[in-house]
Amino acid sequence: MKKFLAILLLGTALVAPVAAYARDVTIQGQMSSYRGPEAYLAVYLAKPDGSYDSTLYVAGRKSRYYRDLSGWARLAARDATLSLDGITGASIGSGKSFSINLSLADALIDAGYTIHIDSAVEHQGSAADDVVLALDSGQSGSAQSGQGFIGSASVNM
Amino acid sequence: MLRCLHSIPGLLAALVVSFMAITGAVLSLQPLVERVFAPAGNEMSVATLVDRVLAHQPQTESVVRSASGAVTAYVANLGIGIDPVTGASLGPVEHSALFTFFTELHRSLFLGDGGRVVAGVAAVAMVILATSGIALLINRMGGWKQLFATARGTLSQRLHVELARLAVICLLLSAMTGVYLTLVTFGIVSDGGQGFGFPPYGSGEMPAPIASLSALQEVPISDLRSIILPMADDTQDVFTVTTSAGTGYVDQASGALLDFTPNAPMQTLYEAIYTLHTGQGYWWLGVLLGLASLAVPVLMITGTLIWLRRRTSMPRMPCDAGWRKADTVILVGSESNTTWSFAATLRTALAKNGHAVHVAPMNGLRASYPSASRVLVLAATYGNGTAPANANRFIERLARFQGTGIDYAVLGFGDRKFRHFCAYAETVEHAMAAHGLKPITGFEPIDRQSAQAFGQWGRRLGAAMGETLELLHQPTQPKTQSYKLIERHDYGIEVQAPTVLLRFAIPAAPSWTQALKSRLGLDGFFAGDLAGIMPPTDPIPRYYSIASRSADGILEICVRKLRGGVCSDYLFGLRPGDSVEAFVRPNPDFRPDTGCQPLILIGAGAGVAPLVGFVRANSRHRPVYLFSGGRDPSSDFLYREELKAQLDAGRLTRLFAVFSRVMGGRYVQHRLLDEAEQLRSLVRQGARFMVCGSAAMGDGVRASLDNVLAPLDLSVERLQSAGRYAEDVY
Ligand SMILES: Cc1cc2nc3c(=O)[nH]c(=O)nc-3n(C[C@H](O)[C@H](O)[C@H](O)COP(=O)(O)OP(=O)(O)OC[C@H]3O[C@@H](n4cnc5c(N)ncnc54)[C@H](O)[C@@H]3O)c2cc1C
Ligand SMILES: Cc1cc2nc3c(=O)[nH]c(=O)nc-3n(C[C@H](O)[C@H](O)[C@H](O)COP(=O)(O)O)c2cc1C
């Protein structure tokens, strides 16, 4: 089980000057057994209208491969406030499980926001919106199956 | 030092390096497989390609062209093979499970970063092994120019050298590029990657047909690496095009190149090295690297055997002072290692007296020894007064030796039975004197490893050095086994040349390692190898040429009884059921080569035995001519019946049996002159000579053959240096 801690103070999503307003949220997932090199993932938040809000986490250290996460890369290109410092971690191998700890503003929960995960694997293509998870406390912990390299993922809040 | 560098990491890394090599060899097939399945190349533009792809696959998000020329369109994470000529789908791309599995195994052993470190360490070990191996080979072969001369030694040694010579350049290439790739993986060396560049905004105007976009029309697909298409409903989005030269962005509407970042030099370097390591796109390079990798496991096994043999046979010299610090340097010229044990005794005694001692083979003579005040040379003599293998380049090296302030002493090891008793050591003595070095004591020859003579020399050496030097030498005994006599046949009693053919059973392997070795055929012997027999009353073994091979299940020798001889007398007294203590020593330089040129075997008396062994093994029916000598066919015609049978079976082409005590009798060397014409014609066909028997016979044969060869402008010596004349005379 890999644990990645991302401390996020970016964009509109994360209003966390006072700790009391923030909530610990964990994204847990399981990669499918696609057999191949480790996957790059981009985890980002979308507004209730479906438009891009902010980037939460990127798995994979070589930034020149980020453009393979083409769906996310296009959206993030519009995000003038994006800084990747502190929100990147190691890429994730085939069949491995992963867990990403986030601290999100209370106001984002049950307000129609969604978490999108894009994935890409060297020589094997990419999957935009591999998994989309609703930030809905009613669905906390219920697993969604992925479309691409992610087997399943859930969000716990 | 060089040898340590080669053997220690070699043994430690052997398994990992072999593992990397084998997985690498599997991967090397990938470029070949891709080449076979790749569609024909095409000179169309990227604009045309993408247009055709979209006609068949409207949902395409990106198009990738691999080094082999295969084009893949990605619809989400589904890869679809594309025929670049028509743009038509070739069906989903199945990533070879095999190659994917081996790629990960090779890169990281499925152990993540830990595995990548292991792979990197293996690559470093391989670099060390390859470079130290080249240096050792140059040393061993006697310089660059001899690098490709015929390898000598045991089967392991020859295999190791031959394979290494074939593979080393490719291995070095794989290893060095592997080290680089590891350094890149861990970010120690930059791969020149540009980092994350977000695509710029496009004009946002109405997208034009792809085939009309000028920037995409200018890129031929041979330069294409990948192209990411704009998102369907985003007019501001752009094409992201990666070519071999760099990454650029193309506007959907105007077709203008909005931005282009050329590859940094480090990235170009990275890609070149990546290609060299994987052979991707160059199937022949992949095949070459793969073949070389296959040599690694064999090199590992033969290397380990060579190391084991050296370790078990050469006495270890712990706490060597090193050549820089030593005040006394002992140089050893030895073939079968007994002289090394004398050197060990000498070293221990000198160290006890407070000297810093360095021991090395004679070929290891350095240009200078900064702290030494004396060099002691212990040299055995072989063949016709020539140097043992580990001393054969000493004289040449001596020419470059700066020996100011260094005194010397030479001690010869030999056997008075040989015509050139201690001749090589004498040559060394003269060469050292001629080089202007000052002797500590006079030259001393030691007959048959006499411990007393060695002790006396030690006392004289000590006196000359102004100290007491007690050399108490305990001869190291070779590991023997009990061989039980099962059969004996006597010959030649009537003609005063008593000769006995002895057949011993091969003892069962006492330990599992030996059982394993014999299973693998590693401790096996061949005709021409030597049986060392320990007479019960003398600590020095006598050697007898073996006529059988281990696969026959018996050890067969022929012994001529010598008047007053200790061991031959002992062997003559054996009855079936008796046992002797014996060991086997390989004699790789006295083995028929594997060629198919004629083989001319010449031997007299007991010397015929190994030659008959060669005939027995001639299952390929190579032309073999045997000249055998004896006294009287009615009394000492050794192997008479068997040789007749071998003639009928075609393993022997012609037999010239010569006898000296009959009417008109003569020796083998005379018979050679009779057959001069035929011999010359065989020599012209590339014939190889092998001679076995007494030293006197050997000299006679050489003289006769020199006569025979003269019209061809050849001599025995020239054949010998060409590896076409081998002798085992005693
Ligand atoms: C590579 C090789 C292969 C051989 N193959 C064979 C073979 O196939 N068949 C075979 O029969 N022999 C072979 N020999 C010879 C064999 O090894 C013995 O040398 C031979 O059998 C005599 O040994 P011995 O113990 O009987 O005699 P030793 O006791 O060693 O005496 C040998 C001779 O030297 C004399 N001698 C002994 N000591 C001294 C001394 N201190 N000073 C002066 N003279 C002395 C003896 O009187 C005798 O004449 C081979 C030798 C070698 C090196
Ligand atoms: C095949 C062979 C050839 C030999 N030739 C000679 C020789 O020409 N002159 C000599 O003095 N000793 C000769 N010897 C004897 C060796 O030099 C002697 O046994 C020496 O101690 C061996 O030392 P090593 O075991 O260190 O090689 C020969 C020995 C063998 C086995």
PDB file of C-alpha atoms in Angstrom, chain A residues 2 32 34-38 52 55 58 61-80 82 84 90-91 96 119-128 130 147-150, chain B residues 61-62 64 74-79 95 97 100-101 104 107-108 110 112 116 184-185 191-201 226 228-231 234 236-238 240 242 247 249 267 270-271 274 280:
ATOM      1  CA  LYS A   2       1.532   3.258  -1.074  1.00  0.00           C
ATOM      2  CA  SER A  32      -5.602  -3.165 -13.049  1.00  0.00           C
ATOM      3  CA  TYR A  34      -2.329  -4.238 -17.466  1.00  0.00           C
ATOM      4  CA  ARG A  35       1.247  -5.645 -17.423  1.00  0.00           C
ATOM      5  CA  GLY A  36       3.608  -2.924 -18.355  1.00  0.00           C
ATOM      6  CA  PRO A  37       5.657  -0.105 -16.928  1.00  0.00           C
ATOM      7  CA  GLU A  38       4.367   2.003 -14.084  1.00  0.00           C
ATOM      8  CA  TYR A  52     -11.698  22.089 -14.523  1.00  0.00           C
ATOM      9  CA  THR A  55      -4.994  19.865  -9.818  1.00  0.00           C
ATOM     10  CA  VAL A  58       0.221  13.882 -10.047  1.00  0.00           C
ATOM     11  CA  ARG A  61       8.192  12.148 -11.527  1.00  0.00           C
ATOM     12  CA  LYS A  62       9.349  12.810 -15.067  1.00  0.00           C
ATOM     13  CA  SER A  63       7.482  15.895 -16.061  1.00  0.00           C
ATOM     14  CA  ARG A  64       8.208  15.441 -19.730  1.00  0.00           C
ATOM     15  CA  TYR A  65       5.811  12.528 -19.738  1.00  0.00           C
ATOM     16  CA  TYR A  66       2.994  14.665 -18.307  1.00  0.00           C
ATOM     17  CA  ARG A  67       1.884  15.646 -21.759  1.00  0.00           C
ATOM     18  CA  ASP A  68       0.885  12.004 -22.275  1.00  0.00           C
ATOM     19  CA  LEU A  69      -1.833  12.705 -19.696  1.00  0.00           C
ATOM     20  CA  SER A  70      -3.244  14.790 -22.503  1.00  0.00           C
ATOM     21  CA  GLY A  71      -6.775  15.324 -21.191  1.00  0.00           C
ATOM     22  CA  TRP A  72      -5.563  16.793 -17.925  1.00  0.00           C
ATOM     23  CA  ALA A  73      -2.590  18.576 -19.545  1.00  0.00           C
ATOM     24  CA  ARG A  74      -4.946  20.604 -21.747  1.00  0.00           C
ATOM     25  CA  LEU A  75      -7.106  21.657 -18.826  1.00  0.00           C
ATOM     26  CA  ALA A  76      -4.179  22.382 -16.554  1.00  0.00           C
ATOM     27  CA  ALA A  77      -2.617  24.527 -19.266  1.00  0.00           C
ATOM     28  CA  ARG A  78      -5.381  27.052 -18.590  1.00  0.00           C
ATOM     29  CA  ASP A  79      -4.616  27.069 -14.854  1.00  0.00           C
ATOM     30  CA  ALA A  80      -2.354  30.022 -14.274  1.00  0.00           C
ATOM     31  CA  LEU A  82      -0.916  25.713 -10.971  1.00  0.00           C
ATOM     32  CA  LEU A  84       3.291  21.158  -9.192  1.00  0.00           C
ATOM     33  CA  ALA A  90       6.033   8.112  -7.603  1.00  0.00           C
ATOM     34  CA  SER A  91       4.368   6.399 -10.545  1.00  0.00           C
ATOM     35  CA  LYS A  96      -0.590  -2.107  -7.229  1.00  0.00           C
ATOM     36  CA  SER A 119      -3.883   7.776 -16.479  1.00  0.00           C
ATOM     37  CA  ALA A 120      -1.140   7.049 -19.030  1.00  0.00           C
ATOM     38  CA  VAL A 121       1.383   4.249 -19.495  1.00  0.00           C
ATOM     39  CA  GLU A 122       4.522   4.358 -21.640  1.00  0.00           C
ATOM     40  CA  HIS A 123       3.833   2.864 -25.086  1.00  0.00           C
ATOM     41  CA  GLN A 124       0.295   1.908 -24.065  1.00  0.00           C
ATOM     42  CA  GLY A 125      -1.667   5.108 -24.413  1.00  0.00           C
ATOM     43  CA  SER A 126      -3.633   7.195 -21.991  1.00  0.00           C
ATOM     44  CA  ALA A 127      -7.105   7.298 -20.493  1.00  0.00           C
ATOM     45  CA  ALA A 128      -8.725  10.653 -19.838  1.00  0.00           C
ATOM     46  CA  ASP A 130     -10.150   6.887 -16.239  1.00  0.00           C
ATOM     47  CA  GLN A 147     -12.075   2.755 -17.785  1.00  0.00           C
ATOM     48  CA  GLY A 148      -8.341   2.493 -18.400  1.00  0.00           C
ATOM     49  CA  PHE A 149      -5.409   1.438 -16.317  1.00  0.00           C
ATOM     50  CA  ILE A 150      -7.177   1.901 -13.005  1.00  0.00           C
TER      51      ILE A 150
ATOM     52  CA  GLU B  61      -6.748  11.095 -29.498  1.00  0.00           C
ATOM     53  CA  SER B  62      -3.148  10.544 -30.448  1.00  0.00           C
ATOM     54  CA  VAL B  64       2.384   7.278 -32.179  1.00  0.00           C
ATOM     55  CA  TYR B  74      -4.902   5.659 -29.532  1.00  0.00           C
ATOM     56  CA  VAL B  75      -8.587   5.923 -28.826  1.00  0.00           C
ATOM     57  CA  ALA B  76      -8.545   6.431 -25.082  1.00  0.00           C
ATOM     58  CA  ASN B  77      -6.161   3.744 -23.891  1.00  0.00           C
ATOM     59  CA  LEU B  78      -6.968   1.388 -26.720  1.00  0.00           C
ATOM     60  CA  GLY B  79      -4.117   1.158 -29.213  1.00  0.00           C
ATOM     61  CA  HIS B  95       1.415  -5.546 -26.488  1.00  0.00           C
ATOM     62  CA  ALA B  97       3.085  -9.961 -22.862  1.00  0.00           C
ATOM     63  CA  THR B 100       6.544  -6.366 -21.556  1.00  0.00           C
ATOM     64  CA  PHE B 101       7.299  -8.894 -18.851  1.00  0.00           C
ATOM     65  CA  GLU B 104      10.194  -4.905 -16.493  1.00  0.00           C
ATOM     66  CA  ARG B 107      14.789  -2.883 -15.810  1.00  0.00           C
ATOM     67  CA  SER B 108      13.777  -3.471 -12.234  1.00  0.00           C
ATOM     68  CA  PHE B 110       9.846  -6.204 -10.445  1.00  0.00           C
ATOM     69  CA  GLY B 112      10.938  -1.081  -8.073  1.00  0.00           C
ATOM     70  CA  ARG B 116      16.847  -0.658 -10.748  1.00  0.00           C
ATOM     71  CA  VAL B 184      19.363   8.890 -15.947  1.00  0.00           C
ATOM     72  CA  THR B 185      16.668   6.899 -14.143  1.00  0.00           C
ATOM     73  CA  ASP B 191      18.268  13.140 -20.015  1.00  0.00           C
ATOM     74  CA  GLY B 192      17.816  16.673 -21.285  1.00  0.00           C
ATOM     75  CA  GLY B 193      14.030  16.401 -21.035  1.00  0.00           C
ATOM     76  CA  GLN B 194      12.368  19.789 -21.279  1.00  0.00           C
ATOM     77  CA  GLY B 195      10.121  19.273 -18.324  1.00  0.00           C
ATOM     78  CA  PHE B 196       6.440  19.911 -18.430  1.00  0.00           C
ATOM     79  CA  GLY B 197       5.575  22.376 -21.115  1.00  0.00           C
ATOM     80  CA  PHE B 198       1.904  23.193 -21.328  1.00  0.00           C
ATOM     81  CA  PRO B 199       0.588  23.611 -24.825  1.00  0.00           C
ATOM     82  CA  PRO B 200      -0.010  27.206 -25.873  1.00  0.00           C
ATOM     83  CA  TYR B 201      -3.478  28.522 -26.809  1.00  0.00           C
ATOM     84  CA  SER B 226       3.842  11.183 -31.726  1.00  0.00           C
ATOM     85  CA  ILE B 228      -1.655  14.474 -29.807  1.00  0.00           C
ATOM     86  CA  LEU B 229      -4.830  15.725 -31.487  1.00  0.00           C
ATOM     87  CA  PRO B 230      -6.838  18.656 -30.096  1.00  0.00           C
ATOM     88  CA  MET B 231      -9.870  17.916 -27.993  1.00  0.00           C
ATOM     89  CA  ASP B 234     -12.048  22.901 -27.875  1.00  0.00           C
ATOM     90  CA  GLN B 236      -8.374  26.823 -28.672  1.00  0.00           C
ATOM     91  CA  ASP B 237      -6.636  23.489 -28.313  1.00  0.00           C
ATOM     92  CA  VAL B 238      -3.644  22.671 -30.542  1.00  0.00           C
ATOM     93  CA  THR B 240       1.168  18.631 -29.970  1.00  0.00           C
ATOM     94  CA  THR B 242       6.843  15.396 -31.163  1.00  0.00           C
ATOM     95  CA  THR B 247       8.236  19.256 -29.712  1.00  0.00           C
ATOM     96  CA  TYR B 249       2.417  23.009 -31.328  1.00  0.00           C
ATOM     97  CA  GLN B 267      18.202  14.682 -24.988  1.00  0.00           C
ATOM     98  CA  TYR B 270      19.884  10.237 -24.387  1.00  0.00           C
ATOM     99  CA  GLU B 271      17.974   9.046 -27.405  1.00  0.00           C
ATOM    100  CA  TYR B 274      18.787   4.504 -25.616  1.00  0.00           C
ATOM    101  CA  GLN B 280      15.202  -0.312 -31.228  1.00  0.00           C
TER     102      GLN B 280
END
